[in-house]
PDB file of N, CA, C and O in Angstrom:
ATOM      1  N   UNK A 109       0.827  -1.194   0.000  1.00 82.00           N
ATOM      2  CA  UNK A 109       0.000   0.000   0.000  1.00 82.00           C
ATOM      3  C   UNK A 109       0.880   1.271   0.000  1.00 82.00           C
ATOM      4  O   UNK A 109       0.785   2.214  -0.786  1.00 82.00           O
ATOM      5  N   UNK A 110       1.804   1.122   1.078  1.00 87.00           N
ATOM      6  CA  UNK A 110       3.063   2.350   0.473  1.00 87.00           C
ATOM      7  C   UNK A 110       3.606   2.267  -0.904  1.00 87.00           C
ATOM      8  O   UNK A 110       3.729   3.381  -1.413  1.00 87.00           O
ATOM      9  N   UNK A 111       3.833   1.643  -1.378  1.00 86.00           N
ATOM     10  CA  UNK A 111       4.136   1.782  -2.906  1.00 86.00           C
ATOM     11  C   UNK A 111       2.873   2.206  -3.527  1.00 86.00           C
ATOM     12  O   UNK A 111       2.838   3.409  -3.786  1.00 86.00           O
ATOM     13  N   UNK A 112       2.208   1.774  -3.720  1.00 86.00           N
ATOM     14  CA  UNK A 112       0.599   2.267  -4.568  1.00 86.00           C
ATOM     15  C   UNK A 112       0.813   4.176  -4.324  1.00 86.00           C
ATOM     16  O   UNK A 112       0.841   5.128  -5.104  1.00 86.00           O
ATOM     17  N   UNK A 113       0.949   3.999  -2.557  1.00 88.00           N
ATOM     18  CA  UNK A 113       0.591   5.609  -2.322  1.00 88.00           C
ATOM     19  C   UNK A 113       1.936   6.528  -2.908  1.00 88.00           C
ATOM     20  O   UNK A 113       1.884   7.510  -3.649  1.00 88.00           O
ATOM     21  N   UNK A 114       2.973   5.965  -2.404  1.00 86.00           N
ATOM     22  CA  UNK A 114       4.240   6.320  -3.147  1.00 86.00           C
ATOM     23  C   UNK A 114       4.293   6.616  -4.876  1.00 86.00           C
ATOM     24  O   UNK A 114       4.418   7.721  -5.404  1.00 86.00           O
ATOM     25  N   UNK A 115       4.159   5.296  -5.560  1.00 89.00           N
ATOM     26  CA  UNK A 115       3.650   6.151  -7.111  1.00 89.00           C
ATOM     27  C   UNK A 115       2.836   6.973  -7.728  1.00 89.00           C
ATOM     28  O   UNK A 115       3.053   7.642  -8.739  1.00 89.00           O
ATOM     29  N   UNK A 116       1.585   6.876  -6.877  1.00 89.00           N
ATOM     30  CA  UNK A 116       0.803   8.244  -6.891  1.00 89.00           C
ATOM     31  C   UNK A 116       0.904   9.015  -6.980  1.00 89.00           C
ATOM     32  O   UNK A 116       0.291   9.672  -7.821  1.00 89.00           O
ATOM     33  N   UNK A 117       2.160   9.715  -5.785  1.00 90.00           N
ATOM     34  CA  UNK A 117       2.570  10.580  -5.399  1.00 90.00           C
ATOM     35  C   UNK A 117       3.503  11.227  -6.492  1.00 90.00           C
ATOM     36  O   UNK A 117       3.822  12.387  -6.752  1.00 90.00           O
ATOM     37  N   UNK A 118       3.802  10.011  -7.016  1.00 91.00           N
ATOM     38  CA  UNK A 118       4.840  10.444  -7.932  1.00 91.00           C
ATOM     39  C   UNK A 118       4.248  10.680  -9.154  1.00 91.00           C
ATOM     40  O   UNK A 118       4.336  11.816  -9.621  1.00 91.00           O
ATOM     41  N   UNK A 119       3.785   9.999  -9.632  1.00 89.00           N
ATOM     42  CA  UNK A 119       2.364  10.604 -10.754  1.00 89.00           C
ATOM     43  C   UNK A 119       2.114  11.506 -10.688  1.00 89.00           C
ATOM     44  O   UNK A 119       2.164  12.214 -11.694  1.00 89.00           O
ATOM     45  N   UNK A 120       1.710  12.000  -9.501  1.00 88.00           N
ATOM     46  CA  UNK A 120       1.038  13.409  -9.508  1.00 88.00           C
ATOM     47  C   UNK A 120       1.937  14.568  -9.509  1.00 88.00           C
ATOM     48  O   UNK A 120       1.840  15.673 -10.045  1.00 88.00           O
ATOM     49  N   UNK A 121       2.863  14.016  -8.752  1.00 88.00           N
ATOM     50  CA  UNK A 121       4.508  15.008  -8.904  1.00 88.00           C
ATOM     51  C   UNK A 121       4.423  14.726 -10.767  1.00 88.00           C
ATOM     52  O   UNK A 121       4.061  15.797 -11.255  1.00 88.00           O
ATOM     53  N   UNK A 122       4.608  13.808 -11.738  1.00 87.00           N
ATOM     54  CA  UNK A 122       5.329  14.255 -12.966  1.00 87.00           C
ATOM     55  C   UNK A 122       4.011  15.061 -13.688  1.00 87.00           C
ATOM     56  O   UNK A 122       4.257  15.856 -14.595  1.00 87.00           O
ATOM     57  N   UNK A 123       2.948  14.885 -13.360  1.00 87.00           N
ATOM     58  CA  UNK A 123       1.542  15.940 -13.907  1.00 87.00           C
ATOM     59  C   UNK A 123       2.021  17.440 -13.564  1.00 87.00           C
ATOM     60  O   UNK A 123       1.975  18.430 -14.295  1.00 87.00           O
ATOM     61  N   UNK A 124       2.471  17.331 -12.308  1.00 88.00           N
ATOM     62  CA  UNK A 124       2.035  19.090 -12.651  1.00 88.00           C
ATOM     63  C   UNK A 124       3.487  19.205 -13.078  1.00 88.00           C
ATOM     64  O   UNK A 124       3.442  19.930 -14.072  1.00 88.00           O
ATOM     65  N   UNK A 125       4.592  18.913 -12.880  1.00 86.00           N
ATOM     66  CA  UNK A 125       5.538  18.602 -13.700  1.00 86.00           C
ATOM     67  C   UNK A 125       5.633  19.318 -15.195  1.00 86.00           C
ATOM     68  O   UNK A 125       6.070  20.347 -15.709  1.00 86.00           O
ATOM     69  N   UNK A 126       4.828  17.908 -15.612  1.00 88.00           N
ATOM     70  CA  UNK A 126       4.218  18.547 -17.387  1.00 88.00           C
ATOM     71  C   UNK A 126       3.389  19.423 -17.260  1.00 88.00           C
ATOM     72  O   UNK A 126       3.127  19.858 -18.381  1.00 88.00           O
ATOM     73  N   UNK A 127       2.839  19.913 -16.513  1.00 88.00           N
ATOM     74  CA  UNK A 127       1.435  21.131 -16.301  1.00 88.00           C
ATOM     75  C   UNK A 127       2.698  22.295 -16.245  1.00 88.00           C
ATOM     76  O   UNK A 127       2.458  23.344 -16.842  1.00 88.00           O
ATOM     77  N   UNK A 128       3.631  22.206 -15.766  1.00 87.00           N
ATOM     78  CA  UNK A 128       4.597  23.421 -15.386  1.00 87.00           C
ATOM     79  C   UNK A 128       5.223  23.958 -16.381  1.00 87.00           C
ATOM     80  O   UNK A 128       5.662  25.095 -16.551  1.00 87.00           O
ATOM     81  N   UNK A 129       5.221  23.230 -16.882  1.00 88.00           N
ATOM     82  CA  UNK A 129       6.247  22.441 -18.184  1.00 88.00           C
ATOM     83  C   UNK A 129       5.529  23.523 -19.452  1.00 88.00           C
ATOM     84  O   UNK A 129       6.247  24.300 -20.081  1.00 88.00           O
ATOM     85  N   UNK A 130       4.364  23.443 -19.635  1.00 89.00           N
ATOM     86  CA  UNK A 130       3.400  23.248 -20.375  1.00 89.00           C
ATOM     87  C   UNK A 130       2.997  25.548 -19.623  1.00 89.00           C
ATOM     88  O   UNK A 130       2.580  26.331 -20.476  1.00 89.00           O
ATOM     89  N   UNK A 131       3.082  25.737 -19.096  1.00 89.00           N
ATOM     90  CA  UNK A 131       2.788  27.240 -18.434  1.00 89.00           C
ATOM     91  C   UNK A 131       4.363  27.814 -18.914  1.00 89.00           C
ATOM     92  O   UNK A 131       4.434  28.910 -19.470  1.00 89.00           O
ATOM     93  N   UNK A 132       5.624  26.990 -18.657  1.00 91.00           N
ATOM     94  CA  UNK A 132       6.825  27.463 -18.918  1.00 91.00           C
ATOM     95  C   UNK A 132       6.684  27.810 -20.357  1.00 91.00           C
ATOM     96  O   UNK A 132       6.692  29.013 -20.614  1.00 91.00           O
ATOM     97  N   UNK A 133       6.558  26.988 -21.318  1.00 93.00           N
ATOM     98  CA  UNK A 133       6.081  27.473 -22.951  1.00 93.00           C
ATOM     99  C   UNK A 133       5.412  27.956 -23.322  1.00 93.00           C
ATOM    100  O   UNK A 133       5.814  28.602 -24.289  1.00 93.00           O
ATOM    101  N   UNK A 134       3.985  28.129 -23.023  1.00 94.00           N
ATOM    102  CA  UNK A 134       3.164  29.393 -23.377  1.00 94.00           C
ATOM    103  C   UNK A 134       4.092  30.475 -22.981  1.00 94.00           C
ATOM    104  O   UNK A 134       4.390  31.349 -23.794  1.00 94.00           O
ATOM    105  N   UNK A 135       4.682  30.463 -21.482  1.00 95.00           N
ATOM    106  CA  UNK A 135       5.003  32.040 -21.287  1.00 95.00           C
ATOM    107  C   UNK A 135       6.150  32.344 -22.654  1.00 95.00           C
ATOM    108  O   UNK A 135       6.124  33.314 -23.412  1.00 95.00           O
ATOM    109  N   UNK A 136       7.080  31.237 -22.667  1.00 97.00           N
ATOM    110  CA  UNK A 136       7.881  31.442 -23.660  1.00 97.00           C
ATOM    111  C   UNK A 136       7.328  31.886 -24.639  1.00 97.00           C
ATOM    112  O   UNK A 136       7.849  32.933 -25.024  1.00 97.00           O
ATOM    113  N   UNK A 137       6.266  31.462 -25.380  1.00 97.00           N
ATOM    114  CA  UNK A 137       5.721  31.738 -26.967  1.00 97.00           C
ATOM    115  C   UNK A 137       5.505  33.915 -26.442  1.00 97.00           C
ATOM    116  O   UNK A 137       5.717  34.957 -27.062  1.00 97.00           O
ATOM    117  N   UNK A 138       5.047  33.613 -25.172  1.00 97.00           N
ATOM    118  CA  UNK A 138       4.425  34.936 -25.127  1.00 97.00           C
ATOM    119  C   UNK A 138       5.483  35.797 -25.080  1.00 97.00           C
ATOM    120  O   UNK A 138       5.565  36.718 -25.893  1.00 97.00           O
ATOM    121  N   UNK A 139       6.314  35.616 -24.221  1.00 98.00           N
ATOM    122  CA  UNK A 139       7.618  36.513 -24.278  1.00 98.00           C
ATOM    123  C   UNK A 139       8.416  36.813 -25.618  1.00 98.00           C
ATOM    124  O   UNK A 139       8.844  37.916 -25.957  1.00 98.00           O
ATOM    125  N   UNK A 140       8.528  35.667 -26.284  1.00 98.00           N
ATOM    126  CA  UNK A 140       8.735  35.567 -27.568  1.00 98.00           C
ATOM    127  C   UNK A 140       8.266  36.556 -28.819  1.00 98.00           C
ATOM    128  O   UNK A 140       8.997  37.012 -29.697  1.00 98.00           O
ATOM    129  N   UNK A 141       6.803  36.761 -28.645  1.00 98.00           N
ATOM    130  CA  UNK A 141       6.381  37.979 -29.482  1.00 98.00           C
ATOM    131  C   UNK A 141       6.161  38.940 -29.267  1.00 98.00           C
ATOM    132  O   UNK A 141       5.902  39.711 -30.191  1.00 98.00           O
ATOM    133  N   UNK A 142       6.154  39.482 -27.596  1.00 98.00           N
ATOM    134  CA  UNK A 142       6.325  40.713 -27.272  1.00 98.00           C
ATOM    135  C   UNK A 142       8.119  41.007 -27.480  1.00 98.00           C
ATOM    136  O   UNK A 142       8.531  41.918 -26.761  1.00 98.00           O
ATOM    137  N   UNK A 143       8.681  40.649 -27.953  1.00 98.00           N
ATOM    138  CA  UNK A 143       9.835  40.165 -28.435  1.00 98.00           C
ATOM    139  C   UNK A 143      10.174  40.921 -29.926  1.00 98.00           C
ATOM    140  O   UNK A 143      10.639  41.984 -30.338  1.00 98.00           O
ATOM    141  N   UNK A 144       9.816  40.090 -30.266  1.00 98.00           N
ATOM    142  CA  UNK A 144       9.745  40.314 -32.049  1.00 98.00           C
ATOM    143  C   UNK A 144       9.013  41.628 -32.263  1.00 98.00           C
ATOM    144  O   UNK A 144       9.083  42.219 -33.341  1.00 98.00           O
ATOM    145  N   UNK A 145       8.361  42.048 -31.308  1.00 98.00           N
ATOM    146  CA  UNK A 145       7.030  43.586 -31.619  1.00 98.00           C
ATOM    147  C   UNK A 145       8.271  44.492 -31.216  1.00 98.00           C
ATOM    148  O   UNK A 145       8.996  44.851 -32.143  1.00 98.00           O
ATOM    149  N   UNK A 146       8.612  44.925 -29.840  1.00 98.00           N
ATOM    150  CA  UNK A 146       9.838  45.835 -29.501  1.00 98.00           C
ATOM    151  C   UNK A 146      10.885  45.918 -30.742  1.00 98.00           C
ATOM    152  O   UNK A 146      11.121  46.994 -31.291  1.00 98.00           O
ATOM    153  N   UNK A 147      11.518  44.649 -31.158  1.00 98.00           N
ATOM    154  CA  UNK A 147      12.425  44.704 -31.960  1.00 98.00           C
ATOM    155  C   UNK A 147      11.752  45.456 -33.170  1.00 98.00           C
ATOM    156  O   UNK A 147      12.339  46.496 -33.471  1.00 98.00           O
ATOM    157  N   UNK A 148      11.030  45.255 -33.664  1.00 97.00           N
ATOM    158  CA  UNK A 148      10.233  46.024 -34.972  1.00 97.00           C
ATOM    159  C   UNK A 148      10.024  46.923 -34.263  1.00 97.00           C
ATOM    160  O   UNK A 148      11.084  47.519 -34.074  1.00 97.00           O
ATOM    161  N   UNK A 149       9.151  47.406 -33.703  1.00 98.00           N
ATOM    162  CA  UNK A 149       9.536  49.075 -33.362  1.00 98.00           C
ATOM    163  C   UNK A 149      10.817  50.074 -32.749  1.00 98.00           C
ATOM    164  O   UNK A 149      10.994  51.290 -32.688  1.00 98.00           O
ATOM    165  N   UNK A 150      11.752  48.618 -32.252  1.00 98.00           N
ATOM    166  CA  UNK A 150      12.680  49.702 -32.082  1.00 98.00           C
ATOM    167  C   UNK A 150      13.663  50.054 -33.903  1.00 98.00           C
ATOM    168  O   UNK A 150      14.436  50.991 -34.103  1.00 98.00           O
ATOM    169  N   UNK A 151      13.350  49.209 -34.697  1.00 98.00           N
ATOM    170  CA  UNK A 151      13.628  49.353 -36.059  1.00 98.00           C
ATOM    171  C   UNK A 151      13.190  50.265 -36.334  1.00 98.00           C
ATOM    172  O   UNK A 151      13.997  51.171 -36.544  1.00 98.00           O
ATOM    173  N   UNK A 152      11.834  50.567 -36.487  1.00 98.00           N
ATOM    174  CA  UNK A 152      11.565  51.923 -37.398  1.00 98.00           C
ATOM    175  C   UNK A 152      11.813  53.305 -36.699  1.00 98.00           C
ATOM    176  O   UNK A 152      11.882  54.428 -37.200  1.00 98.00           O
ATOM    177  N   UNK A 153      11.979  52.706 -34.793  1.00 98.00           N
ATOM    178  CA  UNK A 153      12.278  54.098 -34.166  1.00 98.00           C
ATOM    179  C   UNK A 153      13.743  54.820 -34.529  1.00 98.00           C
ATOM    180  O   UNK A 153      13.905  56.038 -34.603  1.00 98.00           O
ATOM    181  N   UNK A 154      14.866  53.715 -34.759  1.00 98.00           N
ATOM    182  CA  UNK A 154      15.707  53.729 -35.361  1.00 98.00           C
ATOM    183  C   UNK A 154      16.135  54.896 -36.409  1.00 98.00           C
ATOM    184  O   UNK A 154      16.801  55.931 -36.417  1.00 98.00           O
ATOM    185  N   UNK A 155      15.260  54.014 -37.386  1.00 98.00           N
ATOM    186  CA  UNK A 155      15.224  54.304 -38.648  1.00 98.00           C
ATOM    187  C   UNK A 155      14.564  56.315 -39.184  1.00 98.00           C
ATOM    188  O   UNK A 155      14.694  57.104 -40.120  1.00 98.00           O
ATOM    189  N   UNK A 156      13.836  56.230 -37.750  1.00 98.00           N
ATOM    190  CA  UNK A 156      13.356  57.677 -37.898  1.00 98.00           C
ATOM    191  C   UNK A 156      14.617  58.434 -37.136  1.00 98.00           C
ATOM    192  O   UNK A 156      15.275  59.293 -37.723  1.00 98.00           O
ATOM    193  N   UNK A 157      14.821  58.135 -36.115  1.00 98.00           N
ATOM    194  CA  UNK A 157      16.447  59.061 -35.749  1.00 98.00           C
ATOM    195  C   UNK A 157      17.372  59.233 -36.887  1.00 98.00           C
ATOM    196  O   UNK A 157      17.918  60.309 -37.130  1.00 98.00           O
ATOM    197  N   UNK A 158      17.499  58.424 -37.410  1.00 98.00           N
ATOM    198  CA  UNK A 158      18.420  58.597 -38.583  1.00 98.00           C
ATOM    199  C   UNK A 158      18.190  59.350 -39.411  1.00 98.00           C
ATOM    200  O   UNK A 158      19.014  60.128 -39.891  1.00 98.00           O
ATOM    201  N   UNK A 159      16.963  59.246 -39.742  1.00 98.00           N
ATOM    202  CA  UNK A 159      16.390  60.257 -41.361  1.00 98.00           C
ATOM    203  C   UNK A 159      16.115  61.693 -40.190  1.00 98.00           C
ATOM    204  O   UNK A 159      16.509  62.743 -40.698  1.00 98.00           O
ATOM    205  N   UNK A 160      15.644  61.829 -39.059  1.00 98.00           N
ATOM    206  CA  UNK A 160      16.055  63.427 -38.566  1.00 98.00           C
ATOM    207  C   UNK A 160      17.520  63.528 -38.273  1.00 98.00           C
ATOM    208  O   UNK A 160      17.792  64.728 -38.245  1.00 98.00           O
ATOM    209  N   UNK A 161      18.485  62.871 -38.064  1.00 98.00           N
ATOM    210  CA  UNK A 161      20.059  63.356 -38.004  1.00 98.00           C
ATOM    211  C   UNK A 161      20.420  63.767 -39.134  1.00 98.00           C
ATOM    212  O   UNK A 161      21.062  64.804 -39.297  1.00 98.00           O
ATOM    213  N   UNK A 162      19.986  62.870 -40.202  1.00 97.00           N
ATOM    214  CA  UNK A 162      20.268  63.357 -41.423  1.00 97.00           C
ATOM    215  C   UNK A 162      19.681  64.392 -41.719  1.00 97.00           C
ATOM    216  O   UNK A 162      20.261  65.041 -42.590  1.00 97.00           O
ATOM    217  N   UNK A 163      18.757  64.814 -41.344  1.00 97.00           N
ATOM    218  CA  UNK A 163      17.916  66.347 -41.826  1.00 97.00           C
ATOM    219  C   UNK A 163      18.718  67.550 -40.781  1.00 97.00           C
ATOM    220  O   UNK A 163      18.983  68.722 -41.050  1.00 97.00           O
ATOM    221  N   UNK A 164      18.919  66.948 -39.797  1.00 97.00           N
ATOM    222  CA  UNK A 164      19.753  68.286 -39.172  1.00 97.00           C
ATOM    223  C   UNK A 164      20.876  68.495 -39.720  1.00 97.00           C
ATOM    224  O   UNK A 164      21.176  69.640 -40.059  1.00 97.00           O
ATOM    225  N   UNK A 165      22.035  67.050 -39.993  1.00 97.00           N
ATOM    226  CA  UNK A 165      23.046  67.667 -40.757  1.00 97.00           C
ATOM    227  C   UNK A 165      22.879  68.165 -41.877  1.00 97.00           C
ATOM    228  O   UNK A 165      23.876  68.593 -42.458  1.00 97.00           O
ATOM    229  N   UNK A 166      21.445  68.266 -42.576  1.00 96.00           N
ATOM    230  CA  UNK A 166      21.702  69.125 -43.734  1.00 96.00           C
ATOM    231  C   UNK A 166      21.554  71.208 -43.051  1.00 96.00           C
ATOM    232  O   UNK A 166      22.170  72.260 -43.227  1.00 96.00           O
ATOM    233  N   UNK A 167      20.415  70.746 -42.320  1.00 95.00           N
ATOM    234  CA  UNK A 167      20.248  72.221 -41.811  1.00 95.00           C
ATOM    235  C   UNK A 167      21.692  72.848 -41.411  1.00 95.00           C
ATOM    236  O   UNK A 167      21.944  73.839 -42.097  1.00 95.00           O
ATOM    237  N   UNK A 168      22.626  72.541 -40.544  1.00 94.00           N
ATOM    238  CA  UNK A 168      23.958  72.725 -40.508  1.00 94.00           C
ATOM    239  C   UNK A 168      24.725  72.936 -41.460  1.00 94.00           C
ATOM    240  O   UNK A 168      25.494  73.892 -41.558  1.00 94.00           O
ATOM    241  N   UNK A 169      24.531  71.827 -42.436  1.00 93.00           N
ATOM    242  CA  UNK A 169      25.808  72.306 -43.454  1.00 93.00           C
ATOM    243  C   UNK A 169      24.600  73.602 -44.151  1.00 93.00           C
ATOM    244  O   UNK A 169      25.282  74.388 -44.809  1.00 93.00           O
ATOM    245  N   UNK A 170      23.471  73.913 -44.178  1.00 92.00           N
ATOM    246  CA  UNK A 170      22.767  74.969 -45.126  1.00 92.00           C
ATOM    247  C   UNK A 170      23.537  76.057 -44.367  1.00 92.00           C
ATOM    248  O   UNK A 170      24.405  76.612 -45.041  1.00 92.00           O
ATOM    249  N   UNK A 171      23.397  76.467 -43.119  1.00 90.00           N
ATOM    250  CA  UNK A 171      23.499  77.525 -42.489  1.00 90.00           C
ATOM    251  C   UNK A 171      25.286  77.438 -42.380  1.00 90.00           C
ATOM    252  O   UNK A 171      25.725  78.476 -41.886  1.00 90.00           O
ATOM    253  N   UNK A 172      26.124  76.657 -42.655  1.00 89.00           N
ATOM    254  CA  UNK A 172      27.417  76.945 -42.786  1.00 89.00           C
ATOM    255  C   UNK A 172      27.448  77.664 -44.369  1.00 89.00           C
ATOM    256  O   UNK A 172      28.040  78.602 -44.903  1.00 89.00           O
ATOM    257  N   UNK A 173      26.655  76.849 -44.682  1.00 89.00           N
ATOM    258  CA  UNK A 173      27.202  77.960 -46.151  1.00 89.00           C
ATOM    259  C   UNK A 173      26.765  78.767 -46.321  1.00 89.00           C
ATOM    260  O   UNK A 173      27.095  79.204 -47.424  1.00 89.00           O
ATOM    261  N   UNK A 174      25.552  79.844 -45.422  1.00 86.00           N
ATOM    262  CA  UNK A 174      25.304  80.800 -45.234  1.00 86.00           C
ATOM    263  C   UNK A 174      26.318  81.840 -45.113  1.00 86.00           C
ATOM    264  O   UNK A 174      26.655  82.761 -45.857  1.00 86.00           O
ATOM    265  N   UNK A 175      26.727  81.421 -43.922  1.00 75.00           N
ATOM    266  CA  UNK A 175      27.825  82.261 -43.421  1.00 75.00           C
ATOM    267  C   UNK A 175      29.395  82.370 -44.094  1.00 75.00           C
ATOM    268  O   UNK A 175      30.177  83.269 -43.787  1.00 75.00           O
ATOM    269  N   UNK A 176      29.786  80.986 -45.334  1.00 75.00           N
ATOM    270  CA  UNK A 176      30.374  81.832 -46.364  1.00 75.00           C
ATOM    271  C   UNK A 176      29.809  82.303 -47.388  1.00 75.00           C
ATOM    272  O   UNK A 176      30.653  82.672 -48.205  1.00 75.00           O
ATOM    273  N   UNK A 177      28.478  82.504 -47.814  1.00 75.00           N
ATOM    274  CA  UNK A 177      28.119  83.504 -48.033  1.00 75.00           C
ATOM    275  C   UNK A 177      28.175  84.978 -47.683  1.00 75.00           C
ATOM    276  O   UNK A 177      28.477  85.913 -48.424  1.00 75.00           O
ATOM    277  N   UNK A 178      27.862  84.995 -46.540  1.00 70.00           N
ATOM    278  CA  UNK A 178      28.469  86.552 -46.215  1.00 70.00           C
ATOM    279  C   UNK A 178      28.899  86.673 -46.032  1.00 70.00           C
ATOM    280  O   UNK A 178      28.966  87.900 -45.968  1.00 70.00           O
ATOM    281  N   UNK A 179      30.502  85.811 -45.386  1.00 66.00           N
ATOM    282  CA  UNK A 179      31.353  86.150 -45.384  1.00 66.00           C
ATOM    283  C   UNK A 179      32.001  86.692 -46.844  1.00 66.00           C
ATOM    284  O   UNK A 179      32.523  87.796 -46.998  1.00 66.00           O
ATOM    285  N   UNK A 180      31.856  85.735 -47.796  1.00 66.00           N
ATOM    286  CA  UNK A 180      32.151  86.444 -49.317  1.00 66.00           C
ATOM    287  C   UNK A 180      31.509  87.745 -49.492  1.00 66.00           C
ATOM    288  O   UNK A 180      32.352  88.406 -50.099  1.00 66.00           O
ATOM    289  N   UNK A 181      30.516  88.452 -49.303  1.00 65.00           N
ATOM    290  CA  UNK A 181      30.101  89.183 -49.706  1.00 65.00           C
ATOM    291  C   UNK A 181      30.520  90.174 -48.684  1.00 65.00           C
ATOM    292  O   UNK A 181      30.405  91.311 -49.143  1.00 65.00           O
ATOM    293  N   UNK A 182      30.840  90.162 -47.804  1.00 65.00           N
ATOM    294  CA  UNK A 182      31.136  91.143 -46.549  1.00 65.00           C
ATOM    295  C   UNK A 182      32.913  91.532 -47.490  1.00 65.00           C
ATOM    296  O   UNK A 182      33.499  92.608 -47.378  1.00 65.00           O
ATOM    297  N   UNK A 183      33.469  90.215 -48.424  1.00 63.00           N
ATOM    298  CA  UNK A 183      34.930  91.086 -48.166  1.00 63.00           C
ATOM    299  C   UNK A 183      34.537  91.696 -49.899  1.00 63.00           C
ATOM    300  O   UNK A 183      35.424  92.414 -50.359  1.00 63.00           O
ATOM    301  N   UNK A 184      33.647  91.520 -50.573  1.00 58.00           N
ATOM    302  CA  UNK A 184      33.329  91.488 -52.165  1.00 58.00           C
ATOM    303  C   UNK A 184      32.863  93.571 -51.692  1.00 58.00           C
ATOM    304  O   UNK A 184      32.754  94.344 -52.644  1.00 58.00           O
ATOM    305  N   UNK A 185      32.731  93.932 -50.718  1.00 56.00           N
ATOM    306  CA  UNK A 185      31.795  95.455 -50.617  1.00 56.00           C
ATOM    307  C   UNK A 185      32.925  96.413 -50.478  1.00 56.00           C
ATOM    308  O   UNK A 185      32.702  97.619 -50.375  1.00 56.00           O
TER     309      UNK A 185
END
């Protein structure tokens, strides 16, 4: 009768086991695509810093060549 109750025990230990088992992989799948979503948005967040760095370094180099502009024209008077 201790053995009967003993494998039981143990049965029921490898169930939730696989029940644990089985909560451990869903969370995985779930972590997994909140995963893949961050990564894609941190891509296009990316991708937008870049195209405004690139728009400021143009504003910079515009307004540098402003100023040899007048500087040319300041020594041209």
């Amino acid at each position: 009768q201790a053995e009967l109750r003993n494998s039981r025990l143990e049965k029921e230990a490898l169930q939730a086991g696989q029940a644990g088992l089985a909560v451990a992989k869903q969370n995985a799948e779930v972590a997994l695509q909140h995963l893949l979503q961050v990564t894609t948005s941190s891509r296009a967040s990316i991708r937008q810093l870049l195209s405004g760095a690139e728009s400021l370094q143009l504003v910079a180099d515009l307004l540098k060549s402003i100023d040899r502009i007048a500087e040319v024209s300041d020594d041209g008077q």
